Amino acid sequence: MVDDPSIAAGASAELLFRGIGISSGVVVGRVYLKTPHDDQVVERDISRDEVPREIARFESALIATRRQIRELQAGCDPAVASIFDAHLLILDDRPFIENIILGIENRRKNVDVILVDVAKGFMQSLAKVKDEYLRERVADVQDVTRRIQQNLTGKKSTLADITESGTVVVAADISPSEIVSINKDRVVGIALDLGSPTSHAAILVGKLGIPAVVGLHDLSPAAHKGDPIFIDGGKGLVVVHPSRELIEQLTRVVEARRGITAKLARLKDLAAETRDGYRIVLSANIEVPQDVDAVLTSGAEGVGLFRTEYFFMSRPELPTEEEQLEAYRSVAQRLAPAPMIIRTLDLGGDKFLSNLNVSWEESNPFMGWRAIRFCLAQPDLFRTQLRAILRASTFGNVKIMYPMISTIDEIARANLILDQAKKELMERGHAFNPHIEVGAMIEVPSAALVADLLAHYVQFFSLGTNDLIQYTLAIDRGNERVAYLYEPTHMAILRLMKNTIDVGHRSRIWTGICGGMASDPLMTPLLLGLGIDELSISPAAVPVVKDAIRSISYSEAREIAEAALSSSSSVDVHEMSRELTKKIAPEILELVE
Ligand code: PEP
Ligand code: MG
C-alpha cells in the first residue's frame, strides 16, 4: 500500500475529512492538487483584420475537440461512451457556436475569452431549468468548454501529464473527460470536494477501480501538492498527513484484507448454502448491461434486480423497443440459464428523464409520481418496455418486476398492460415466453401489509428495503440530517419483512431482498433466519455474503431471527448479529469494520 517510505514521516498534524465513498479500497499516496487556476484564460483585444483568424482558430479547436471526443468514445466501454454523446451534441449546437462567432465579431476579443463568457451564459440558463437532466448538462458544457480551451492554447489536461506514481488526485471537482484521460498506472486514488454518488463523474470514477471519495467539501483548500494522504473509499474517509501509527495500522489492515479477499474468491463456484444444507439464491444487482461482467466474475447466480432507469438516463434519447431488446437480450443470454429479473422503470423520486414531455415538478417527489404510478400514467412508454422485456425472454431466464407497488389495483392494471403487450407481440409475430414470471417489489408498508392479497397476482416478491425503510420510518433516504434514523433492524422493518416472507410461503411464492441491507454480511444470518429465499446484492459484496451464508447453520440463523423479532431494540439486534458473525466468521468483521 505504501510504496514511498518517506510518506510515513508523520511530520504534520493529521487532518481528517469525511465524504461519500464511491469506490472501495484503501491507499496512501501523495496529493496532486488540481486547482481552478489550471483553467485560467488570458484576455486580448483584436483588430478587425484579426477577426477571421480568430474565427478560424475557433473552428479548428472545434474540429480537434470533436475528433478527441470520438477517440475517447471509441476507447471506452459503451456505458461510459454514451456520456460523451451529450458533449458531441453541445459541439453541434448552432446557437452556442453562432454566439461565439458573433461575440468575436462584435466585442473584438480573443476567442478564448468569448468562449468562456458564452459558455457561462449557457450554463447559467441551464442551471435555472427545473428539469434535473438538463441541469446536469451544466457539467457537460463546462467539460466541453475546457476541452475547446485546451485545444485553443495547445495545453493538455494537467491530469493526463501526471508522471509520479502513487498520486492521489485532489480537486474541487473533475470532469468526465479529465477522468478518462487519467493515467491509471500513476494515479492510485481520487478525492473530490464536490459530487454525489450518482453524478456522471462518480460513475466514471467508480469504473476506474481505484479508491475514491466525493463530497469532501473543504478538502482541496486544506491540501497541498505532495502532502501524504490516506483514502478509504469504502468508508468515505480521507486523512491528510496520516500519522506513522495510522499508516502502520492501515498497512496491516490492507494486508489482512487482501488475504481474506483472496480466500473468499475461492467460494466463487460454491453454492450459497448453510453448513446444514439450507440453500438460497444469491444474485446481484446491475444498473447498465455492461455490469453483467462483474456479476459473472463475482460468483452470483444471476441478476435479482436490473434497475433499467439508468440505461434510459445514460443516453440523450429514449431507447426504442429494439434498443431495449438488444440491451436486455445481451444480459439474458450471458446469464442463461441463471435468472435475470428486469425491474420496470423506476422514474420519479430523484430520477428524471428530460426527453419526455412531462412536468416532473412536485413538492414531494418520493411520495409522488414515481415508479409504477408513473408507468401506469404513461402506458405507451410502459408497454414498449414490457414488449422489449417479453421479446428478450426467449433468450434466457427473464422475469419482470414492478417497483413501488402500494395497492392491489396497481398490480392488476400493470398485469393488464402486460397482457396487452403480449397480444401486440402475437399480432406482430414476435416470440416471447408466455409464462414469464412477474414479481412485485415490496417497498411500501401498505404492500407488505397486504402481501396476502398481492400474492394472487404475482409469482414472487422482492423486498426493496432501501425504500421500505424510507417509507416505514418516514426518513428521506437522501437526507443526511435524518440518516441516523435509517435503521434496517428497526422492529417495524423486521415485522414487515417477516410478514411478507411468511405470506409468500403460504401462497407458494418466493421472496427475495434486493435493497442495500442484503449486501451487509452482518445481516445475513438474520435474513436467512427470517426465511428469505433469495438475496440480490452488489456484485462486490457477493463473496463476503456467500461466506456468511456458508459459515452458519440454518438453526443458528433461526435462533437469531427469533431473538430479533422479540427484541425491542434495533441496537441490540445489530449487536447480536455482530457477535454471531464474530463467532462463526471472524474474517468478515476484519473486512467490514
Ligand atoms: C430498494 O428500494 O430497496 C430498491 C432496491 O430499489 P431502489 O434502491 O432502486 O429504489
Ligand atoms: Mg426502491
Coordinates of C-alpha atoms in Angstrom, one line a residue, residues 105-521:
E105 CA -17.0 40.0 -34.4
N106 CA -18.8 42.4 -32.1
R107 CA -16.6 42.5 -29.0
R108 CA -13.2 42.1 -30.7
K109 CA -11.7 39.9 -28.1
N110 CA -9.8 36.7 -28.5
V111 CA -12.0 33.6 -28.8
D112 CA -10.7 32.2 -25.5
V113 CA -12.5 34.9 -23.6
I114 CA -15.7 34.9 -25.7
L115 CA -15.9 31.1 -25.4
V116 CA -15.8 31.3 -21.6
D117 CA -18.4 34.1 -21.5
V118 CA -20.8 32.4 -23.9
A119 CA -20.4 29.1 -22.0
K120 CA -21.1 30.8 -18.7
G121 CA -24.3 32.3 -20.0
F122 CA -25.3 28.9 -21.4
M123 CA -24.6 27.3 -18.0
Q124 CA -26.5 29.9 -16.1
S125 CA -29.6 29.4 -18.2
L126 CA -29.3 25.6 -17.8
A127 CA -28.8 25.9 -14.0
K128 CA -32.2 27.7 -13.7
V129 CA -34.1 24.9 -15.6
K130 CA -36.3 22.8 -13.3
D131 CA -35.6 19.7 -15.2
E132 CA -32.9 17.8 -13.4
Y133 CA -31.5 16.1 -16.5
L134 CA -31.0 19.4 -18.2
R135 CA -29.5 20.9 -15.1
E136 CA -26.9 18.1 -15.1
R137 CA -25.8 19.2 -18.6
V138 CA -24.1 22.2 -16.9
A139 CA -21.2 19.9 -16.1
D140 CA -21.1 18.7 -19.8
V141 CA -20.9 22.3 -21.1
Q142 CA -18.1 23.0 -18.6
D143 CA -16.2 19.9 -19.7
V144 CA -16.6 20.6 -23.4
T145 CA -15.6 24.3 -22.9
R146 CA -12.5 23.2 -21.0
R147 CA -11.5 20.9 -23.8
I148 CA -12.1 23.5 -26.5
Q149 CA -9.9 25.9 -24.4
Q150 CA -7.1 23.4 -24.2
N151 CA -7.3 22.9 -28.0
L152 CA -7.1 26.7 -28.5
T153 CA -4.0 27.1 -26.3
G154 CA -2.4 23.7 -27.2
K155 CA -2.3 22.9 -23.4
K156 CA -3.2 19.3 -22.4
S157 CA -5.3 18.3 -19.4
T158 CA -2.9 18.5 -16.5
L159 CA -4.2 15.2 -15.2
A160 CA -3.0 13.4 -18.3
D161 CA 0.5 14.7 -17.5
I162 CA 0.8 13.1 -14.1
T163 CA 4.1 11.2 -14.1
E164 CA 4.6 10.5 -10.3
S165 CA 3.4 7.0 -9.3
G166 CA 1.4 6.8 -6.1
T167 CA -0.5 10.0 -6.9
V168 CA -3.9 10.9 -5.3
V169 CA -5.8 13.5 -7.3
V170 CA -7.4 16.1 -5.0
A171 CA -9.7 18.6 -6.6
A172 CA -12.9 20.6 -6.1
D173 CA -14.4 18.6 -9.0
I174 CA -13.2 16.9 -12.2
S175 CA -14.9 16.5 -15.5
P176 CA -15.7 13.2 -17.2
S177 CA -13.1 13.8 -20.0
E178 CA -10.4 14.5 -17.4
I179 CA -11.3 11.3 -15.6
V180 CA -10.9 9.2 -18.7
S181 CA -7.6 10.8 -19.5
I182 CA -6.2 9.9 -16.1
N183 CA -3.1 7.8 -16.2
K184 CA -4.2 4.7 -14.2
D185 CA -0.6 3.5 -13.7
R186 CA 0.2 6.6 -11.8
V187 CA -3.0 7.7 -10.0
V188 CA -3.9 5.5 -7.1
G189 CA -6.9 7.4 -5.6
I190 CA -9.3 10.3 -6.1
A191 CA -10.7 12.7 -3.5
L192 CA -13.2 15.5 -4.5
D193 CA -14.8 18.3 -2.6
L194 CA -18.0 18.1 -4.7
G195 CA -20.1 15.3 -6.1
S196 CA -22.9 12.9 -5.3
P197 CA -22.6 9.2 -5.8
T198 CA -25.0 9.3 -8.8
S199 CA -23.2 12.0 -10.7
H200 CA -21.6 11.1 -14.1
A201 CA -18.2 11.9 -12.6
A202 CA -18.9 9.5 -9.7
I203 CA -20.0 6.7 -12.1
L204 CA -16.8 7.1 -14.2
V205 CA -14.5 7.3 -11.1
G206 CA -16.2 4.2 -9.8
K207 CA -15.3 2.4 -13.0
L208 CA -11.5 3.3 -12.7
G209 CA -11.5 0.7 -9.9
I210 CA -9.3 2.9 -7.6
P211 CA -10.3 4.1 -4.1
A212 CA -12.3 7.3 -4.4
V213 CA -14.3 9.6 -2.1
V214 CA -16.5 12.5 -3.2
G215 CA -18.5 15.2 -1.2
L216 CA -15.5 16.1 1.0
H217 CA -16.5 19.8 1.0
D218 CA -13.3 21.6 2.1
L219 CA -10.5 19.1 1.4
S220 CA -8.9 20.8 -1.6
P221 CA -8.3 24.2 0.1
A222 CA -6.6 22.4 3.0
A223 CA -4.4 20.1 1.0
H224 CA -1.1 20.9 -0.7
K225 CA 0.8 19.4 -3.5
G226 CA 2.9 16.5 -2.3
D227 CA 1.1 16.1 1.1
P228 CA 0.9 12.5 2.2
I229 CA -2.8 11.4 2.0
F230 CA -4.8 8.4 3.0
I231 CA -8.1 7.4 1.4
D232 CA -10.6 4.7 2.5
G233 CA -13.0 4.5 -0.4
G234 CA -15.3 2.1 1.4
K235 CA -15.8 4.3 4.5
G236 CA -15.6 7.7 2.7
L237 CA -12.7 8.7 4.9
V238 CA -9.7 10.9 3.9
V239 CA -6.7 11.8 6.1
V240 CA -4.1 14.3 5.0
H241 CA -0.7 13.8 6.8
P242 CA -1.7 10.4 8.3
S243 CA 0.5 9.6 11.3
R244 CA 3.1 6.9 11.2
E245 CA 0.9 4.8 13.6
L246 CA -2.2 5.2 11.3
I247 CA -0.1 4.1 8.2
E248 CA 1.3 1.1 10.0
Q249 CA -2.1 0.1 11.2
L250 CA -3.5 0.6 7.7
T251 CA -0.8 -1.4 6.1
R252 CA -1.6 -4.3 8.4
V253 CA -5.4 -4.0 7.7
V254 CA -4.8 -3.9 4.0
E255 CA -2.6 -6.9 4.0
A256 CA -5.0 -8.9 6.1
R257 CA -7.9 -7.8 3.9
R258 CA -6.0 -8.8 0.8
G259 CA -5.5 -12.3 2.2
I260 CA -9.2 -12.7 3.2
T261 CA -10.4 -11.4 -0.2
A262 CA -8.2 -13.9 -2.0
K263 CA -9.6 -16.7 0.2
L264 CA -13.2 -15.6 -0.4
A265 CA -12.6 -15.6 -4.2
R266 CA -12.3 -19.4 -3.9
L267 CA -16.0 -19.6 -3.0
K268 CA -17.0 -18.3 -6.5
D269 CA -18.3 -21.6 -7.8
L270 CA -19.7 -22.9 -4.5
A271 CA -23.4 -22.8 -3.6
A272 CA -24.9 -20.2 -1.3
E273 CA -25.8 -22.9 1.2
T274 CA -25.6 -23.0 5.0
R275 CA -23.4 -25.6 6.9
D276 CA -26.5 -27.8 7.3
G277 CA -27.5 -27.6 3.6
Y278 CA -30.2 -24.9 3.6
R279 CA -29.8 -23.3 0.2
I280 CA -30.9 -19.8 -1.1
V281 CA -30.3 -18.0 -4.4
L282 CA -27.6 -15.4 -4.2
S283 CA -28.0 -12.9 -7.1
A284 CA -26.5 -9.4 -7.9
N285 CA -27.9 -6.0 -8.8
I286 CA -27.0 -4.2 -12.0
E287 CA -27.7 -0.7 -13.4
V288 CA -26.4 -1.0 -17.0
P289 CA -26.0 -4.1 -19.2
Q290 CA -22.1 -3.9 -19.0
D291 CA -22.4 -4.5 -15.3
V292 CA -23.1 -8.2 -16.1
D293 CA -19.3 -8.8 -16.3
A294 CA -18.9 -8.0 -12.6
V295 CA -21.9 -10.3 -11.9
L296 CA -20.3 -13.2 -13.7
T297 CA -16.9 -12.9 -12.0
S298 CA -18.5 -12.4 -8.6
G299 CA -20.0 -15.9 -8.2
A300 CA -23.6 -14.7 -8.2
E301 CA -26.2 -17.0 -9.6
G302 CA -28.0 -14.4 -11.7
V303 CA -29.4 -10.8 -11.6
G304 CA -32.1 -10.2 -9.0
L305 CA -32.5 -6.5 -9.9
F306 CA -31.8 -4.7 -13.2
R307 CA -32.5 -1.1 -12.4
T308 CA -33.4 -0.2 -16.0
E309 CA -33.9 3.6 -15.5
Y310 CA -30.1 4.2 -15.5
F311 CA -30.0 2.7 -19.0
F312 CA -32.6 5.2 -20.0
M313 CA -30.8 8.1 -18.3
S314 CA -27.4 7.5 -19.8
R315 CA -28.5 8.5 -23.3
P316 CA -29.8 11.6 -25.0
E317 CA -32.9 10.0 -26.5
L318 CA -35.4 7.5 -25.1
P319 CA -34.3 4.0 -26.1
T320 CA -36.5 2.3 -28.7
E321 CA -38.1 -1.1 -28.3
E322 CA -35.3 -2.6 -30.4
E323 CA -32.6 -0.8 -28.4
Q324 CA -34.1 -2.1 -25.2
L325 CA -34.5 -5.6 -26.6
E326 CA -30.8 -5.6 -27.5
A327 CA -29.7 -4.4 -24.0
Y328 CA -31.9 -7.0 -22.2
R329 CA -31.1 -9.8 -24.6
S330 CA -27.3 -9.3 -24.2
V331 CA -27.6 -9.7 -20.4
A332 CA -30.2 -12.5 -20.6
Q333 CA -28.0 -14.5 -23.0
R334 CA -24.9 -14.2 -21.0
L335 CA -26.6 -15.2 -17.7
A336 CA -28.8 -18.1 -19.1
P337 CA -29.9 -20.4 -17.6
A338 CA -29.5 -18.2 -14.5
P339 CA -32.3 -15.8 -13.9
M340 CA -32.4 -12.1 -14.8
I341 CA -35.1 -10.0 -13.1
I342 CA -35.8 -6.8 -15.0
R343 CA -37.4 -4.1 -13.0
T344 CA -39.6 -1.9 -15.0
L345 CA -38.8 1.8 -15.0
D346 CA -38.5 3.4 -11.5
L347 CA -38.5 7.1 -12.6
G348 CA -39.5 9.9 -10.3
G349 CA -38.3 10.4 -6.8
D350 CA -34.7 11.5 -7.6
K351 CA -34.5 10.0 -11.1
F352 CA -35.9 12.0 -14.0
L353 CA -35.9 12.0 -17.8
S354 CA -35.8 15.3 -19.7
N355 CA -36.7 13.8 -23.1
L356 CA -40.2 13.0 -22.0
N357 CA -42.8 15.6 -22.5
V358 CA -44.0 15.7 -18.8
S359 CA -43.5 18.0 -15.9
W360 CA -41.6 16.5 -13.0
E361 CA -42.3 19.4 -10.7
E362 CA -43.7 18.1 -7.4
S363 CA -43.3 19.3 -3.8
N364 CA -42.7 15.7 -2.5
P365 CA -41.4 13.6 -5.4
F366 CA -40.6 10.4 -3.4
M367 CA -44.2 10.3 -2.3
G368 CA -45.5 11.3 -5.7
W369 CA -45.4 10.4 -9.3
R370 CA -42.8 7.6 -9.1
A371 CA -42.2 4.1 -10.5
I372 CA -45.3 2.1 -11.2
R373 CA -47.5 5.2 -10.7
F374 CA -45.6 7.0 -13.4
C375 CA -45.6 4.0 -15.8
L376 CA -49.4 3.4 -15.4
A377 CA -49.9 7.0 -16.4
Q378 CA -47.6 6.6 -19.4
P379 CA -49.0 3.3 -20.9
D380 CA -47.2 3.7 -24.3
L381 CA -43.8 4.0 -22.7
F382 CA -44.6 1.2 -20.2
R383 CA -45.9 -1.2 -23.0
T384 CA -42.8 -0.5 -25.1
Q385 CA -40.6 -1.6 -22.2
L386 CA -42.8 -4.6 -21.5
R387 CA -42.7 -5.7 -25.2
A388 CA -38.8 -5.4 -25.2
I389 CA -38.6 -7.5 -21.9
L390 CA -41.0 -10.1 -23.3
R391 CA -39.1 -10.4 -26.5
A392 CA -35.8 -10.8 -24.5
S393 CA -37.5 -13.6 -22.6
T394 CA -36.8 -16.0 -25.5
F395 CA -33.0 -15.6 -25.0
G396 CA -32.8 -16.5 -21.3
N397 CA -34.5 -16.9 -17.9
V398 CA -36.1 -13.4 -17.8
K399 CA -38.6 -12.3 -15.2
I400 CA -40.4 -8.9 -14.8
M401 CA -40.7 -7.0 -11.5
Y402 CA -42.8 -3.9 -10.8
P403 CA -41.4 -1.2 -8.5
M404 CA -43.2 0.7 -5.7
I405 CA -46.5 -1.3 -5.7
S406 CA -48.7 0.2 -3.0
T407 CA -52.2 -1.1 -4.0
I408 CA -53.8 -4.2 -5.4
D409 CA -55.3 -2.1 -8.2
E410 CA -51.8 -1.1 -9.4
I411 CA -50.7 -4.6 -9.8
A412 CA -53.9 -5.7 -11.6
R413 CA -53.5 -2.7 -14.0
A414 CA -49.8 -3.4 -14.6
N415 CA -50.7 -7.1 -15.4
L416 CA -53.4 -5.9 -17.8
I417 CA -50.9 -3.7 -19.7
L418 CA -48.6 -6.7 -19.8
D419 CA -51.4 -8.8 -21.4
Q420 CA -51.9 -6.0 -24.0
A421 CA -48.1 -6.1 -24.7
K422 CA -48.2 -9.9 -25.2
K423 CA -51.2 -9.5 -27.6
E424 CA -49.4 -6.9 -29.6
L425 CA -46.4 -9.1 -30.0
M426 CA -48.5 -12.1 -31.0
E427 CA -50.2 -9.9 -33.7
R428 CA -46.7 -8.8 -34.9
G429 CA -45.5 -12.4 -34.9
H430 CA -42.8 -11.9 -32.3
A431 CA -41.8 -14.8 -30.0
F432 CA -41.8 -14.5 -26.2
N433 CA -42.2 -16.7 -23.1
P434 CA -46.0 -16.7 -22.4
H435 CA -45.3 -18.0 -18.9
I436 CA -42.9 -15.2 -17.9
E437 CA -42.8 -14.8 -14.1
V438 CA -43.9 -11.5 -12.7
G439 CA -43.0 -10.1 -9.3
A440 CA -43.8 -7.2 -7.1
M441 CA -41.3 -5.1 -5.2
I442 CA -42.4 -4.8 -1.6
E443 CA -41.0 -1.4 -0.6
V444 CA -44.1 0.4 0.7
P445 CA -45.5 -0.6 4.1
S446 CA -49.1 -0.9 2.6
A447 CA -47.8 -3.6 0.2
A448 CA -46.1 -5.5 3.0
L449 CA -49.3 -5.5 5.0
V450 CA -51.5 -6.7 2.1
A451 CA -48.9 -9.1 0.7
D452 CA -51.5 -12.0 1.1
L453 CA -53.7 -10.2 -1.5
L454 CA -50.9 -9.2 -3.8
A455 CA -49.7 -12.8 -3.9
H456 CA -52.7 -13.7 -6.1
Y457 CA -51.2 -11.5 -8.9
V458 CA -47.5 -12.4 -8.9
Q459 CA -45.0 -15.3 -8.8
F460 CA -42.5 -13.7 -6.4
F461 CA -41.9 -10.8 -4.1
S462 CA -38.7 -8.8 -3.7
L463 CA -38.2 -6.6 -0.7
G464 CA -36.8 -3.2 -1.6
T465 CA -35.5 -2.3 1.8
N466 CA -34.0 1.0 0.8
D467 CA -37.5 2.3 0.2
L468 CA -39.3 0.2 2.7
I469 CA -37.1 1.8 5.5
Q470 CA -37.6 5.2 4.0
Y471 CA -41.4 4.9 3.8
T472 CA -42.0 3.0 7.0
L473 CA -39.8 5.1 9.3
A474 CA -40.6 8.4 7.4
I475 CA -36.9 9.2 6.6
D476 CA -35.9 10.7 3.3
R477 CA -33.2 8.2 2.3
G478 CA -31.1 11.0 0.8
N479 CA -31.3 13.4 3.7
E480 CA -28.1 13.4 5.8
R481 CA -29.8 15.1 8.8
V482 CA -32.1 12.1 9.4
A483 CA -29.7 9.4 8.3
Y484 CA -29.2 8.4 12.0
L485 CA -32.8 7.2 12.0
Y486 CA -32.3 4.9 8.9
E487 CA -32.3 1.6 10.8
P488 CA -32.6 -1.7 8.9
T489 CA -33.1 -3.6 12.1
H490 CA -36.0 -1.5 13.4
M491 CA -38.7 -3.8 14.7
A492 CA -41.2 -2.3 12.2
I493 CA -39.0 -3.3 9.3
L494 CA -38.3 -6.8 10.7
R495 CA -42.1 -7.4 11.2
L496 CA -43.0 -6.2 7.7
M497 CA -40.3 -8.4 6.2
K498 CA -41.4 -11.4 8.2
N499 CA -45.0 -10.9 7.2
T500 CA -44.1 -10.7 3.5
I501 CA -41.9 -13.8 3.6
D502 CA -44.5 -15.9 5.6
V503 CA -47.4 -14.8 3.4
G504 CA -45.3 -15.6 0.3
H505 CA -44.6 -19.1 1.6
R506 CA -48.2 -19.7 2.5
S507 CA -49.1 -18.6 -1.1
R508 CA -46.3 -20.8 -2.5
I509 CA -44.3 -17.9 -3.9
W510 CA -40.7 -17.0 -3.1
T511 CA -39.5 -13.8 -1.5
G512 CA -36.1 -12.1 -2.1
I513 CA -34.4 -8.9 -0.9
C514 CA -32.8 -6.5 -3.3
G515 CA -32.3 -3.5 -1.1
G516 CA -28.9 -2.4 0.3
M517 CA -29.5 -4.2 3.6
A518 CA -28.9 -7.6 1.9
S519 CA -25.3 -6.6 0.9
D520 CA -24.3 -6.2 4.6
P521 CA -22.8 -9.6 5.7

